PDB file of C-alpha atoms in Angstrom:
ATOM      1  CA  MET A1407      41.115 -26.529-103.671  1.00  0.00           C
ATOM      2  CA  LEU A1408      38.216 -28.632-105.002  1.00  0.00           C
ATOM      3  CA  SER A1409      39.189 -31.485-102.704  1.00  0.00           C
ATOM      4  CA  SER A1410      39.161 -29.170 -99.662  1.00  0.00           C
ATOM      5  CA  ALA A1411      35.754 -27.775-100.595  1.00  0.00           C
ATOM      6  CA  LEU A1412      34.306 -31.260-100.972  1.00  0.00           C
ATOM      7  CA  SER A1413      35.681 -32.234 -97.564  1.00  0.00           C
ATOM      8  CA  VAL A1414      34.049 -29.226 -95.909  1.00  0.00           C
ATOM      9  CA  PHE A1415      30.747 -30.006 -97.638  1.00  0.00           C
ATOM     10  CA  ALA A1416      30.920 -33.613 -96.476  1.00  0.00           C
ATOM     11  CA  LEU A1417      31.503 -32.567 -92.868  1.00  0.00           C
ATOM     12  CA  ALA A1418      28.591 -30.146 -93.009  1.00  0.00           C
ATOM     13  CA  SER A1419      26.353 -32.845 -94.427  1.00  0.00           C
ATOM     14  CA  VAL A1420      27.216 -35.179 -91.566  1.00  0.00           C
ATOM     15  CA  ALA A1421      26.616 -32.436 -88.981  1.00  0.00           C
ATOM     16  CA  PHE A1422      23.105 -31.731 -90.218  1.00  0.00           C
ATOM     17  CA  ALA A1423      22.138 -35.244 -91.253  1.00  0.00           C
ATOM     18  CA  ALA A1424      20.434 -35.909 -87.937  1.00  0.00           C
ATOM     19  CA  VAL A1425      18.119 -32.884 -88.254  1.00  0.00           C
ATOM     20  CA  MET A1426      15.327 -33.661 -90.711  1.00  0.00           C
ATOM     21  CA  PRO A1427      12.502 -31.342 -91.832  1.00  0.00           C
ATOM     22  CA  GLU A1428       9.816 -33.799 -90.717  1.00  0.00           C
ATOM     23  CA  MET A1429      11.117 -33.846 -87.129  1.00  0.00           C
ATOM     24  CA  SER A1430       9.108 -32.192 -84.380  1.00  0.00           C
ATOM     25  CA  LEU A1431      10.482 -29.096 -82.663  1.00  0.00           C
ATOM     26  CA  ASP A1432      11.605 -31.163 -79.679  1.00  0.00           C
ATOM     27  CA  GLU A1433      13.269 -33.808 -81.847  1.00  0.00           C
ATOM     28  CA  ARG A1434      15.194 -31.146 -83.746  1.00  0.00           C
ATOM     29  CA  SER A1435      16.405 -29.538 -80.531  1.00  0.00           C
ATOM     30  CA  ILE A1436      17.734 -32.821 -79.169  1.00  0.00           C
ATOM     31  CA  ALA A1437      19.330 -33.773 -82.502  1.00  0.00           C
ATOM     32  CA  ARG A1438      21.267 -30.492 -82.611  1.00  0.00           C
ATOM     33  CA  ARG A1439      22.907 -30.744 -79.223  1.00  0.00           C
ATOM     34  CA  SER A1440      23.677 -32.975 -76.291  1.00  0.00           C
ATOM     35  CA  LEU A1441      25.189 -31.395 -73.192  1.00  0.00           C
ATOM     36  CA  SER A1442      28.009 -33.075 -71.298  1.00  0.00           C
ATOM     37  CA  GLY A1443      28.887 -32.508 -67.682  1.00  0.00           C
ATOM     38  CA  GLU A1444      29.290 -34.054 -64.269  1.00  0.00           C
ATOM     39  CA  ALA A1445      26.503 -35.205 -61.983  1.00  0.00           C
ATOM     40  CA  THR A1446      26.593 -35.448 -58.207  1.00  0.00           C
ATOM     41  CA  TYR A1447      23.806 -35.743 -55.653  1.00  0.00           C
ATOM     42  CA  TYR A1448      22.586 -33.900 -52.567  1.00  0.00           C
ATOM     43  CA  GLY A1449      19.628 -34.096 -50.176  1.00  0.00           C
ATOM     44  CA  GLY A1450      17.204 -32.517 -52.636  1.00  0.00           C
ATOM     45  CA  ASN A1451      15.063 -29.435 -52.084  1.00  0.00           C
ATOM     46  CA  VAL A1452      11.860 -28.525 -53.929  1.00  0.00           C
ATOM     47  CA  ALA A1453      10.006 -26.223 -51.526  1.00  0.00           C
ATOM     48  CA  GLY A1454      13.158 -24.442 -50.341  1.00  0.00           C
ATOM     49  CA  GLY A1455      15.133 -24.621 -53.591  1.00  0.00           C
ATOM     50  CA  ALA A1456      16.324 -21.611 -55.553  1.00  0.00           C
ATOM     51  CA  CYS A1457      13.419 -21.992 -58.012  1.00  0.00           C
ATOM     52  CA  SER A1458      11.039 -21.132 -55.129  1.00  0.00           C
ATOM     53  CA  PHE A1459       8.594 -23.961 -55.856  1.00  0.00           C
ATOM     54  CA  SER A1460       7.135 -23.674 -52.345  1.00  0.00           C
ATOM     55  CA  THR A1461       3.681 -24.890 -53.427  1.00  0.00           C
ATOM     56  CA  TYR A1462       4.726 -27.595 -55.898  1.00  0.00           C
ATOM     57  CA  THR A1463       5.187 -31.334 -55.444  1.00  0.00           C
ATOM     58  CA  LEU A1464       7.080 -33.344 -58.039  1.00  0.00           C
ATOM     59  CA  PRO A1465       4.778 -35.771 -59.880  1.00  0.00           C
ATOM     60  CA  ALA A1466       5.326 -39.497 -59.331  1.00  0.00           C
ATOM     61  CA  GLY A1467       8.081 -40.824 -61.574  1.00  0.00           C
ATOM     62  CA  LEU A1468       9.705 -37.428 -62.137  1.00  0.00           C
ATOM     63  CA  TYR A1469      13.020 -36.839 -60.375  1.00  0.00           C
ATOM     64  CA  GLY A1470      14.495 -33.556 -59.163  1.00  0.00           C
ATOM     65  CA  THR A1471      17.817 -31.818 -59.740  1.00  0.00           C
ATOM     66  CA  ALA A1472      19.760 -28.668 -59.058  1.00  0.00           C
ATOM     67  CA  LEU A1473      21.451 -26.985 -62.031  1.00  0.00           C
ATOM     68  CA  SER A1474      24.853 -25.296 -62.120  1.00  0.00           C
ATOM     69  CA  ASP A1475      24.868 -21.535 -61.661  1.00  0.00           C
ATOM     70  CA  SER A1476      26.748 -21.452 -64.981  1.00  0.00           C
ATOM     71  CA  ASN A1477      23.508 -22.566 -66.647  1.00  0.00           C
ATOM     72  CA  TRP A1478      21.134 -20.689 -64.333  1.00  0.00           C
ATOM     73  CA  ALA A1479      20.131 -18.024 -66.886  1.00  0.00           C
ATOM     74  CA  THR A1480      18.524 -15.802 -64.224  1.00  0.00           C
ATOM     75  CA  SER A1481      16.335 -18.767 -63.213  1.00  0.00           C
ATOM     76  CA  GLY A1482      15.250 -19.177 -66.846  1.00  0.00           C
ATOM     77  CA  ASN A1483      15.677 -22.968 -66.711  1.00  0.00           C
ATOM     78  CA  CYS A1484      13.604 -23.442 -63.550  1.00  0.00           C
ATOM     79  CA  GLY A1485      10.786 -25.887 -64.088  1.00  0.00           C
ATOM     80  CA  GLY A1486      12.434 -27.294 -67.189  1.00  0.00           C
ATOM     81  CA  CYS A1487      13.253 -30.984 -67.459  1.00  0.00           C
ATOM     82  CA  ALA A1488      16.429 -32.787 -68.424  1.00  0.00           C
ATOM     83  CA  ALA A1489      16.788 -36.303 -69.804  1.00  0.00           C
ATOM     84  CA  VAL A1490      20.008 -37.486 -68.124  1.00  0.00           C
ATOM     85  CA  THR A1491      21.954 -40.459 -69.471  1.00  0.00           C
ATOM     86  CA  TYR A1492      24.704 -42.545 -67.876  1.00  0.00           C
ATOM     87  CA  GLY A1493      25.796 -46.128 -68.507  1.00  0.00           C
ATOM     88  CA  GLY A1494      22.949 -46.827 -70.902  1.00  0.00           C
ATOM     89  CA  LYS A1495      20.303 -45.615 -68.427  1.00  0.00           C
ATOM     90  CA  THR A1496      18.213 -42.443 -68.788  1.00  0.00           C
ATOM     91  CA  ILE A1497      16.080 -40.628 -66.226  1.00  0.00           C
ATOM     92  CA  THR A1498      14.099 -37.382 -66.460  1.00  0.00           C
ATOM     93  CA  ALA A1499      14.567 -34.741 -63.766  1.00  0.00           C
ATOM     94  CA  MET A1500      12.961 -31.338 -63.241  1.00  0.00           C
ATOM     95  CA  ILE A1501      15.229 -28.376 -62.444  1.00  0.00           C
ATOM     96  CA  VAL A1502      14.082 -27.059 -59.058  1.00  0.00           C
ATOM     97  CA  ASP A1503      17.262 -25.699 -57.463  1.00  0.00           C
ATOM     98  CA  GLU A1504      20.633 -24.086 -58.194  1.00  0.00           C
ATOM     99  CA  CYS A1505      24.084 -25.582 -57.658  1.00  0.00           C
ATOM    100  CA  PRO A1506      26.381 -22.630 -56.791  1.00  0.00           C
ATOM    101  CA  GLY A1507      30.010 -23.052 -57.825  1.00  0.00           C
ATOM    102  CA  CYS A1508      29.352 -26.150 -59.914  1.00  0.00           C
ATOM    103  CA  GLY A1509      30.932 -26.493 -63.335  1.00  0.00           C
ATOM    104  CA  THR A1510      29.190 -25.836 -66.627  1.00  0.00           C
ATOM    105  CA  ASN A1511      26.396 -28.337 -67.373  1.00  0.00           C
ATOM    106  CA  HIS A1512      26.720 -29.799 -63.882  1.00  0.00           C
ATOM    107  CA  LEU A1513      23.636 -31.468 -62.393  1.00  0.00           C
ATOM    108  CA  ASP A1514      23.321 -32.011 -58.643  1.00  0.00           C
ATOM    109  CA  LEU A1515      20.678 -34.726 -58.628  1.00  0.00           C
ATOM    110  CA  PHE A1516      18.297 -35.756 -55.879  1.00  0.00           C
ATOM    111  CA  PRO A1517      19.551 -39.026 -54.274  1.00  0.00           C
ATOM    112  CA  ASP A1518      16.889 -41.208 -55.917  1.00  0.00           C
ATOM    113  CA  ALA A1519      17.747 -39.743 -59.334  1.00  0.00           C
ATOM    114  CA  PHE A1520      21.457 -40.463 -58.906  1.00  0.00           C
ATOM    115  CA  SER A1521      20.859 -43.999 -57.631  1.00  0.00           C
ATOM    116  CA  ALA A1522      18.607 -44.707 -60.616  1.00  0.00           C
ATOM    117  CA  LEU A1523      21.657 -44.101 -62.810  1.00  0.00           C
ATOM    118  CA  ALA A1524      24.594 -45.351 -60.729  1.00  0.00           C
ATOM    119  CA  ASP A1525      25.702 -46.612 -57.348  1.00  0.00           C
ATOM    120  CA  GLU A1526      25.746 -43.726 -54.875  1.00  0.00           C
ATOM    121  CA  THR A1527      29.237 -44.737 -53.711  1.00  0.00           C
ATOM    122  CA  LEU A1528      30.602 -43.348 -56.985  1.00  0.00           C
ATOM    123  CA  GLY A1529      29.696 -39.873 -55.790  1.00  0.00           C
ATOM    124  CA  ILE A1530      30.287 -38.228 -59.155  1.00  0.00           C
ATOM    125  CA  ILE A1531      29.670 -39.435 -62.713  1.00  0.00           C
ATOM    126  CA  ASP A1532      30.075 -38.057 -66.233  1.00  0.00           C
ATOM    127  CA  VAL A1533      26.669 -37.681 -67.897  1.00  0.00           C
ATOM    128  CA  THR A1534      25.111 -36.388 -71.077  1.00  0.00           C
ATOM    129  CA  TRP A1535      21.776 -34.621 -70.951  1.00  0.00           C
ATOM    130  CA  ASP A1536      19.268 -32.655 -73.000  1.00  0.00           C
ATOM    131  CA  TYR A1537      16.388 -30.341 -72.195  1.00  0.00           C
ATOM    132  CA  VAL A1538      13.126 -32.182 -72.872  1.00  0.00           C
ATOM    133  CA  PRO A1539       9.428 -31.425 -72.339  1.00  0.00           C
ATOM    134  CA  CYS A1540       8.351 -32.227 -68.782  1.00  0.00           C
ATOM    135  CA  PRO A1541       6.135 -35.330 -68.531  1.00  0.00           C
ATOM    136  CA  VAL A1542       3.620 -33.583 -66.273  1.00  0.00           C
ATOM    137  CA  SER A1543      -0.123 -34.138 -66.314  1.00  0.00           C
ATOM    138  CA  GLY A1544      -2.745 -31.446 -66.138  1.00  0.00           C
ATOM    139  CA  ASN A1545      -2.433 -27.774 -67.004  1.00  0.00           C
ATOM    140  CA  LEU A1546       0.083 -25.179 -65.934  1.00  0.00           C
ATOM    141  CA  GLU A1547      -0.620 -23.030 -62.896  1.00  0.00           C
ATOM    142  CA  ILE A1548       0.086 -19.463 -61.865  1.00  0.00           C
ATOM    143  CA  HIS A1549       1.327 -18.990 -58.307  1.00  0.00           C
ATOM    144  CA  MET A1550       1.143 -15.467 -56.886  1.00  0.00           C
ATOM    145  CA  LYS A1551       3.859 -14.635 -54.363  1.00  0.00           C
ATOM    146  CA  SER A1552       3.174 -13.791 -50.739  1.00  0.00           C
ATOM    147  CA  GLY A1553       2.453 -10.078 -50.387  1.00  0.00           C
ATOM    148  CA  VAL A1554       0.962  -9.597 -53.866  1.00  0.00           C
ATOM    149  CA  SER A1555      -1.701  -6.888 -54.256  1.00  0.00           C
ATOM    150  CA  GLU A1556      -2.875  -4.539 -56.983  1.00  0.00           C
ATOM    151  CA  TYR A1557       0.128  -2.402 -56.024  1.00  0.00           C
ATOM    152  CA  TRP A1558       2.812  -5.118 -56.336  1.00  0.00           C
ATOM    153  CA  PHE A1559       2.830  -7.982 -58.835  1.00  0.00           C
ATOM    154  CA  SER A1560       4.945 -11.114 -58.500  1.00  0.00           C
ATOM    155  CA  ALA A1561       4.059 -14.511 -59.990  1.00  0.00           C
ATOM    156  CA  GLN A1562       5.596 -17.760 -61.191  1.00  0.00           C
ATOM    157  CA  VAL A1563       4.548 -20.611 -63.460  1.00  0.00           C
ATOM    158  CA  VAL A1564       4.427 -24.161 -62.092  1.00  0.00           C
ATOM    159  CA  ASN A1565       3.614 -27.577 -63.581  1.00  0.00           C
ATOM    160  CA  ALA A1566       4.602 -26.419 -67.057  1.00  0.00           C
ATOM    161  CA  HIS A1567       5.293 -28.724 -69.989  1.00  0.00           C
ATOM    162  CA  ARG A1568       8.156 -26.444 -71.052  1.00  0.00           C
ATOM    163  CA  ARG A1569      10.442 -23.770 -69.612  1.00  0.00           C
ATOM    164  CA  THR A1570       8.814 -20.358 -69.227  1.00  0.00           C
ATOM    165  CA  ALA A1571      10.555 -17.553 -71.103  1.00  0.00           C
ATOM    166  CA  SER A1572       8.334 -14.578 -70.259  1.00  0.00           C
ATOM    167  CA  LEU A1573       5.238 -13.430 -68.402  1.00  0.00           C
ATOM    168  CA  GLU A1574       2.905 -10.575 -69.364  1.00  0.00           C
ATOM    169  CA  VAL A1575      -0.105  -9.071 -67.633  1.00  0.00           C
ATOM    170  CA  SER A1576      -3.237  -7.411 -69.022  1.00  0.00           C
ATOM    171  CA  THR A1577      -5.945  -5.479 -67.177  1.00  0.00           C
ATOM    172  CA  ASP A1578      -8.032  -4.819 -70.316  1.00  0.00           C
ATOM    173  CA  GLU A1579      -8.827  -8.415 -71.303  1.00  0.00           C
ATOM    174  CA  GLY A1580      -5.854  -8.826 -73.605  1.00  0.00           C
ATOM    175  CA  SER A1581      -6.002  -5.554 -75.546  1.00  0.00           C
ATOM    176  CA  THR A1582      -2.622  -4.489 -74.140  1.00  0.00           C
ATOM    177  CA  TRP A1583       0.058  -6.365 -72.240  1.00  0.00           C
ATOM    178  CA  THR A1584       2.734  -5.300 -69.750  1.00  0.00           C
ATOM    179  CA  ALA A1585       5.863  -7.417 -69.422  1.00  0.00           C
ATOM    180  CA  ALA A1586       6.955  -8.565 -65.979  1.00  0.00           C
ATOM    181  CA  THR A1587      10.659  -8.816 -65.151  1.00  0.00           C
ATOM    182  CA  ARG A1588      12.135 -12.199 -64.251  1.00  0.00           C
ATOM    183  CA  GLN A1589      13.890 -12.351 -60.899  1.00  0.00           C
ATOM    184  CA  THR A1590      16.750 -14.713 -60.035  1.00  0.00           C
ATOM    185  CA  TYR A1591      14.446 -16.607 -57.626  1.00  0.00           C
ATOM    186  CA  ASN A1592      12.027 -17.587 -60.421  1.00  0.00           C
ATOM    187  CA  PHE A1593       9.248 -15.037 -60.021  1.00  0.00           C
ATOM    188  CA  PHE A1594       8.207 -12.391 -62.559  1.00  0.00           C
ATOM    189  CA  GLU A1595       7.708  -8.953 -61.020  1.00  0.00           C
ATOM    190  CA  ILE A1596       6.076  -5.608 -61.773  1.00  0.00           C
ATOM    191  CA  SER A1597       7.167  -3.452 -58.849  1.00  0.00           C
ATOM    192  CA  ALA A1598       4.357  -0.898 -59.233  1.00  0.00           C
ATOM    193  CA  GLY A1599       1.692  -3.579 -59.497  1.00  0.00           C
ATOM    194  CA  VAL A1600      -1.060  -3.689 -62.113  1.00  0.00           C
ATOM    195  CA  GLY A1601      -3.550  -1.361 -60.470  1.00  0.00           C
ATOM    196  CA  ALA A1602      -6.422  -3.837 -60.537  1.00  0.00           C
ATOM    197  CA  SER A1603      -7.792  -6.609 -58.336  1.00  0.00           C
ATOM    198  CA  THR A1604      -7.700  -9.185 -61.143  1.00  0.00           C
ATOM    199  CA  ALA A1605      -5.764  -9.539 -64.384  1.00  0.00           C
ATOM    200  CA  TRP A1606      -5.092 -11.822 -67.327  1.00  0.00           C
ATOM    201  CA  ILE A1607      -1.655 -13.427 -67.321  1.00  0.00           C
ATOM    202  CA  LYS A1608       0.061 -14.632 -70.495  1.00  0.00           C
ATOM    203  CA  ALA A1609       2.894 -17.132 -70.078  1.00  0.00           C
ATOM    204  CA  THR A1610       5.211 -17.792 -73.030  1.00  0.00           C
ATOM    205  CA  SER A1611       7.450 -20.852 -73.276  1.00  0.00           C
ATOM    206  CA  HIS A1612      11.015 -20.976 -74.569  1.00  0.00           C
ATOM    207  CA  THR A1613       9.633 -22.299 -77.880  1.00  0.00           C
ATOM    208  CA  GLY A1614       7.182 -19.405 -78.224  1.00  0.00           C
ATOM    209  CA  THR A1615       3.970 -21.226 -77.344  1.00  0.00           C
ATOM    210  CA  THR A1616       1.628 -19.292 -75.045  1.00  0.00           C
ATOM    211  CA  VAL A1617      -1.042 -19.897 -72.423  1.00  0.00           C
ATOM    212  CA  VAL A1618      -3.387 -17.172 -71.159  1.00  0.00           C
ATOM    213  CA  VAL A1619      -4.880 -17.486 -67.684  1.00  0.00           C
ATOM    214  CA  LYS A1620      -7.850 -15.158 -67.240  1.00  0.00           C
ATOM    215  CA  ASP A1621      -9.070 -13.288 -64.162  1.00  0.00           C
ATOM    216  CA  VAL A1622      -6.208 -14.146 -61.829  1.00  0.00           C
ATOM    217  CA  SER A1623      -6.676 -12.610 -58.384  1.00  0.00           C
ATOM    218  CA  MET A1624      -4.004 -10.088 -57.390  1.00  0.00           C
ATOM    219  CA  THR A1625      -3.854 -11.413 -53.835  1.00  0.00           C
ATOM    220  CA  SER A1626      -1.161 -12.975 -51.693  1.00  0.00           C
ATOM    221  CA  ASP A1627      -0.481 -16.677 -52.402  1.00  0.00           C
ATOM    222  CA  ALA A1628      -3.361 -16.983 -54.897  1.00  0.00           C
ATOM    223  CA  MET A1629      -3.245 -19.965 -57.258  1.00  0.00           C
ATOM    224  CA  ALA A1630      -4.887 -20.094 -60.696  1.00  0.00           C
ATOM    225  CA  THR A1631      -5.015 -23.129 -62.983  1.00  0.00           C
ATOM    226  CA  ALA A1632      -4.929 -22.573 -66.746  1.00  0.00           C
ATOM    227  CA  THR A1633      -7.179 -24.352 -69.200  1.00  0.00           C
ATOM    228  CA  ALA A1634      -4.136 -25.643 -71.094  1.00  0.00           C
ATOM    229  CA  ASN A1635      -0.420 -26.332 -70.922  1.00  0.00           C
ATOM    230  CA  TYR A1636       2.336 -25.303 -73.329  1.00  0.00           C
ATOM    231  CA  ALA A1637       2.020 -27.058 -76.679  1.00  0.00           C
TER     232      ALA A1637
END
Protein backbone atom coordinates (compact mmCIF):
# COMPACT_ATOMS: atom_id res chain seq x y z
CA MET A 1 0.00 0.00 0.00
CA LEU A 2 2.82 2.41 0.92
CA SER A 3 4.62 1.58 -2.31
CA SER A 4 1.50 2.36 -4.37
CA ALA A 5 0.99 5.67 -2.57
CA LEU A 6 4.59 6.69 -3.20
CA SER A 7 4.22 5.84 -6.89
CA VAL A 8 1.12 8.02 -7.20
CA PHE A 9 2.89 10.88 -5.41
CA ALA A 10 5.87 10.56 -7.73
CA LEU A 11 3.66 10.72 -10.82
CA ALA A 12 1.87 13.78 -9.49
CA SER A 13 5.18 15.47 -8.78
CA VAL A 14 6.33 14.90 -12.35
CA ALA A 15 3.04 16.20 -13.75
CA PHE A 16 3.29 19.49 -11.90
CA ALA A 17 7.05 19.92 -11.98
CA ALA A 18 6.88 22.11 -15.07
CA VAL A 19 4.49 24.61 -13.45
CA MET A 20 6.41 26.84 -11.05
CA PRO A 21 5.01 29.64 -8.85
CA GLU A 22 7.35 32.23 -10.36
CA MET A 23 6.07 31.58 -13.90
CA SER A 24 3.95 34.18 -15.64
CA LEU A 25 0.30 33.44 -16.38
CA ASP A 26 1.13 32.66 -20.00
CA GLU A 27 4.04 30.39 -19.09
CA ARG A 28 1.86 28.43 -16.68
CA SER A 29 -0.84 27.96 -19.30
CA ILE A 30 1.61 26.58 -21.85
CA ALA A 31 3.32 24.34 -19.28
CA ARG A 32 -0.01 22.74 -18.33
CA ARG A 33 -1.09 21.70 -21.79
CA SER A 34 -0.04 21.24 -25.38
CA LEU A 35 -2.72 20.45 -27.94
CA SER A 36 -2.17 17.86 -30.64
CA GLY A 37 -3.97 17.68 -33.94
CA GLU A 38 -3.67 17.73 -37.70
CA ALA A 39 -2.90 20.75 -39.84
CA THR A 40 -3.88 21.30 -43.46
CA TYR A 41 -4.00 24.45 -45.57
CA TYR A 42 -6.52 26.36 -47.66
CA GLY A 43 -6.65 29.66 -49.57
CA GLY A 44 -7.00 31.75 -46.42
CA ASN A 45 -9.74 34.25 -45.61
CA VAL A 46 -9.53 37.15 -43.16
CA ALA A 47 -12.18 39.61 -44.38
CA GLY A 48 -14.69 36.90 -45.31
CA GLY A 49 -13.78 34.38 -42.60
CA ALA A 50 -16.16 33.16 -39.92
CA CYS A 51 -14.59 35.54 -37.37
CA SER A 52 -15.96 38.46 -39.45
CA PHE A 53 -12.71 40.45 -39.40
CA SER A 54 -13.88 42.52 -42.38
CA THR A 55 -11.88 45.60 -41.32
CA TYR A 56 -8.72 43.89 -40.07
CA THR A 57 -5.43 43.16 -41.81
CA LEU A 58 -3.01 40.65 -40.31
CA PRO A 59 0.19 42.36 -39.11
CA ALA A 60 3.43 41.55 -40.95
CA GLY A 61 4.97 38.34 -39.67
CA LEU A 62 1.73 36.97 -38.21
CA TYR A 63 0.12 34.09 -40.10
CA GLY A 64 -3.55 33.17 -40.32
CA THR A 65 -5.49 29.98 -39.64
CA ALA A 66 -8.95 28.50 -39.48
CA LEU A 67 -9.83 26.49 -36.37
CA SER A 68 -11.89 23.30 -36.17
CA ASP A 69 -15.57 23.73 -35.33
CA SER A 70 -14.87 21.31 -32.46
CA ASN A 71 -12.82 24.09 -30.85
CA TRP A 72 -14.96 27.00 -32.06
CA ALA A 73 -16.50 27.80 -28.65
CA THR A 74 -19.18 30.05 -30.17
CA SER A 75 -16.40 32.09 -31.82
CA GLY A 76 -14.71 32.48 -28.43
CA ASN A 77 -11.26 31.72 -29.88
CA CYS A 78 -11.51 34.25 -32.72
CA GLY A 79 -8.63 36.69 -32.66
CA GLY A 80 -6.57 34.39 -30.46
CA CYS A 81 -3.15 33.19 -31.56
CA ALA A 82 -1.63 29.74 -31.69
CA ALA A 83 2.05 28.80 -31.63
CA VAL A 84 2.15 25.83 -34.02
CA THR A 85 5.07 23.40 -34.02
CA TYR A 86 6.11 20.78 -36.58
CA GLY A 87 9.51 19.26 -37.34
CA GLY A 88 11.34 21.56 -34.96
CA LYS A 89 9.82 24.70 -36.51
CA THR A 90 7.27 26.99 -34.83
CA ILE A 91 5.07 29.71 -36.33
CA THR A 92 2.40 31.92 -34.75
CA ALA A 93 -1.00 32.18 -36.44
CA MET A 94 -4.11 34.18 -35.57
CA ILE A 95 -7.48 32.38 -35.62
CA VAL A 96 -9.61 34.22 -38.18
CA ASP A 97 -11.86 31.51 -39.64
CA GLU A 98 -13.64 28.24 -38.86
CA CYS A 99 -12.92 24.80 -40.32
CA PRO A 100 -16.30 22.99 -40.44
CA GLY A 101 -16.12 19.21 -40.10
CA CYS A 102 -12.46 19.19 -39.11
CA GLY A 103 -11.29 17.02 -36.24
CA THR A 104 -10.60 18.21 -32.72
CA ASN A 105 -7.61 20.58 -32.50
CA HIS A 106 -7.39 20.73 -36.29
CA LEU A 107 -5.84 23.85 -37.82
CA ASP A 108 -6.48 24.76 -41.46
CA LEU A 109 -3.54 27.09 -42.04
CA PHE A 110 -3.10 29.81 -44.63
CA PRO A 111 -0.73 28.54 -47.39
CA ASP A 112 2.23 30.65 -46.24
CA ALA A 113 1.81 29.36 -42.67
CA PHE A 114 1.80 25.73 -43.81
CA SER A 115 4.80 26.20 -46.11
CA ALA A 116 6.74 27.81 -43.26
CA LEU A 117 6.42 24.50 -41.42
CA ALA A 118 6.49 21.87 -44.17
CA ASP A 119 6.44 21.25 -47.89
CA GLU A 120 2.95 21.91 -49.23
CA THR A 121 3.01 18.60 -51.12
CA LEU A 122 2.54 16.82 -47.79
CA GLY A 123 -0.96 18.26 -47.61
CA ILE A 124 -1.52 17.25 -44.00
CA ILE A 125 0.83 17.12 -41.01
CA ASP A 126 0.59 16.24 -37.31
CA VAL A 127 1.27 19.32 -35.18
CA THR A 128 1.30 20.42 -31.58
CA TRP A 129 0.09 23.88 -30.66
CA ASP A 130 -0.73 26.17 -27.75
CA TYR A 131 -2.72 29.35 -27.34
CA VAL A 132 -0.30 32.26 -26.90
CA PRO A 133 -0.63 36.04 -26.65
CA CYS A 134 -0.84 37.64 -30.09
CA PRO A 135 2.31 39.56 -31.07
CA VAL A 136 0.33 42.59 -32.26
CA SER A 137 1.42 46.19 -31.91
CA GLY A 138 -0.77 49.05 -30.82
CA ASN A 139 -3.98 48.95 -28.82
CA LEU A 140 -7.12 46.92 -29.28
CA GLU A 141 -9.99 48.35 -31.30
CA ILE A 142 -13.76 48.18 -31.15
CA HIS A 143 -15.52 47.63 -34.48
CA MET A 144 -19.24 48.39 -34.59
CA LYS A 145 -21.22 46.25 -37.03
CA SER A 146 -23.06 47.64 -40.03
CA GLY A 147 -26.54 48.76 -39.02
CA VAL A 148 -25.67 49.66 -35.41
CA SER A 149 -27.69 52.47 -33.78
CA GLU A 150 -28.85 53.37 -30.30
CA TYR A 151 -31.60 50.80 -30.87
CA TRP A 152 -29.36 47.85 -31.85
CA PHE A 153 -25.89 47.12 -30.49
CA SER A 154 -23.37 44.81 -32.13
CA ALA A 155 -19.59 45.09 -31.76
CA GLN A 156 -16.39 43.06 -31.94
CA VAL A 157 -12.85 43.42 -30.64
CA VAL A 158 -9.94 43.43 -33.10
CA ASN A 159 -6.14 43.64 -32.75
CA ALA A 160 -6.27 42.18 -29.25
CA HIS A 161 -3.29 40.77 -27.38
CA ARG A 162 -5.51 37.99 -26.01
CA ARG A 163 -8.81 36.26 -26.75
CA THR A 164 -11.89 38.25 -25.75
CA ALA A 165 -14.18 36.49 -23.29
CA SER A 166 -16.91 39.10 -22.78
CA LEU A 167 -18.11 42.57 -23.72
CA GLU A 168 -20.14 44.96 -21.55
CA VAL A 169 -21.65 48.36 -22.26
CA SER A 170 -22.30 51.35 -19.99
CA THR A 171 -24.29 54.51 -20.70
CA ASP A 172 -23.61 56.07 -17.27
CA GLU A 173 -19.81 56.33 -17.46
CA GLY A 174 -19.13 52.97 -15.84
CA SER A 175 -21.56 53.10 -12.91
CA THR A 176 -23.51 50.13 -14.32
CA TRP A 177 -22.75 47.66 -17.07
CA THR A 178 -24.93 45.57 -19.39
CA ALA A 179 -23.52 42.36 -20.83
CA ALA A 180 -23.69 41.78 -24.57
CA THR A 181 -24.27 38.27 -25.92
CA ARG A 182 -21.60 36.65 -28.09
CA GLN A 183 -22.78 35.50 -31.50
CA THR A 184 -21.27 32.62 -33.48
CA TYR A 185 -19.91 35.12 -36.05
CA ASN A 186 -17.75 36.91 -33.46
CA PHE A 187 -19.85 39.95 -32.60
CA PHE A 188 -21.38 40.78 -29.21
CA GLU A 189 -25.01 41.87 -29.42
CA ILE A 190 -27.66 43.66 -27.38
CA SER A 191 -30.77 43.31 -29.53
CA ALA A 192 -32.63 46.24 -27.94
CA GLY A 193 -29.63 48.55 -28.24
CA VAL A 194 -28.29 50.78 -25.47
CA GLY A 195 -30.63 53.73 -25.89
CA ALA A 196 -27.86 56.29 -26.28
CA SER A 197 -25.76 57.75 -29.08
CA THR A 198 -22.47 56.92 -27.34
CA ALA A 199 -21.40 54.43 -24.69
CA TRP A 200 -18.43 53.03 -22.80
CA ILE A 201 -17.43 49.51 -23.81
CA LYS A 202 -15.56 47.16 -21.48
CA ALA A 203 -13.77 44.22 -23.09
CA THR A 204 -12.56 41.37 -20.86
CA SER A 205 -9.94 38.84 -21.96
CA HIS A 206 -9.95 35.11 -21.27
CA THR A 207 -7.46 35.76 -18.44
CA GLY A 208 -9.69 38.38 -16.82
CA THR A 209 -7.79 41.50 -17.83
CA THR A 210 -9.98 44.38 -19.01
CA VAL A 211 -9.85 47.40 -21.30
CA VAL A 212 -12.45 50.18 -21.26
CA VAL A 213 -13.04 52.22 -24.40
CA LYS A 214 -14.92 55.43 -23.64
CA ASP A 215 -17.47 57.34 -25.72
CA VAL A 216 -17.82 54.86 -28.56
CA SER A 217 -20.28 56.07 -31.20
CA MET A 218 -23.36 53.87 -31.63
CA THR A 219 -23.26 54.21 -35.41
CA SER A 220 -22.88 51.80 -38.29
CA ASP A 221 -19.29 50.65 -38.96
CA ALA A 222 -17.78 53.01 -36.36
CA MET A 223 -14.26 52.20 -35.17
CA ALA A 224 -12.81 53.19 -31.79
CA THR A 225 -9.22 52.63 -30.66
CA ALA A 226 -8.56 51.94 -26.98
CA THR A 227 -5.79 53.55 -24.99
CA ALA A 228 -4.43 50.11 -24.06
CA ASN A 229 -4.39 46.43 -24.95
CA TYR A 230 -5.00 43.41 -22.73
CA ALA A 231 -2.25 42.97 -20.15
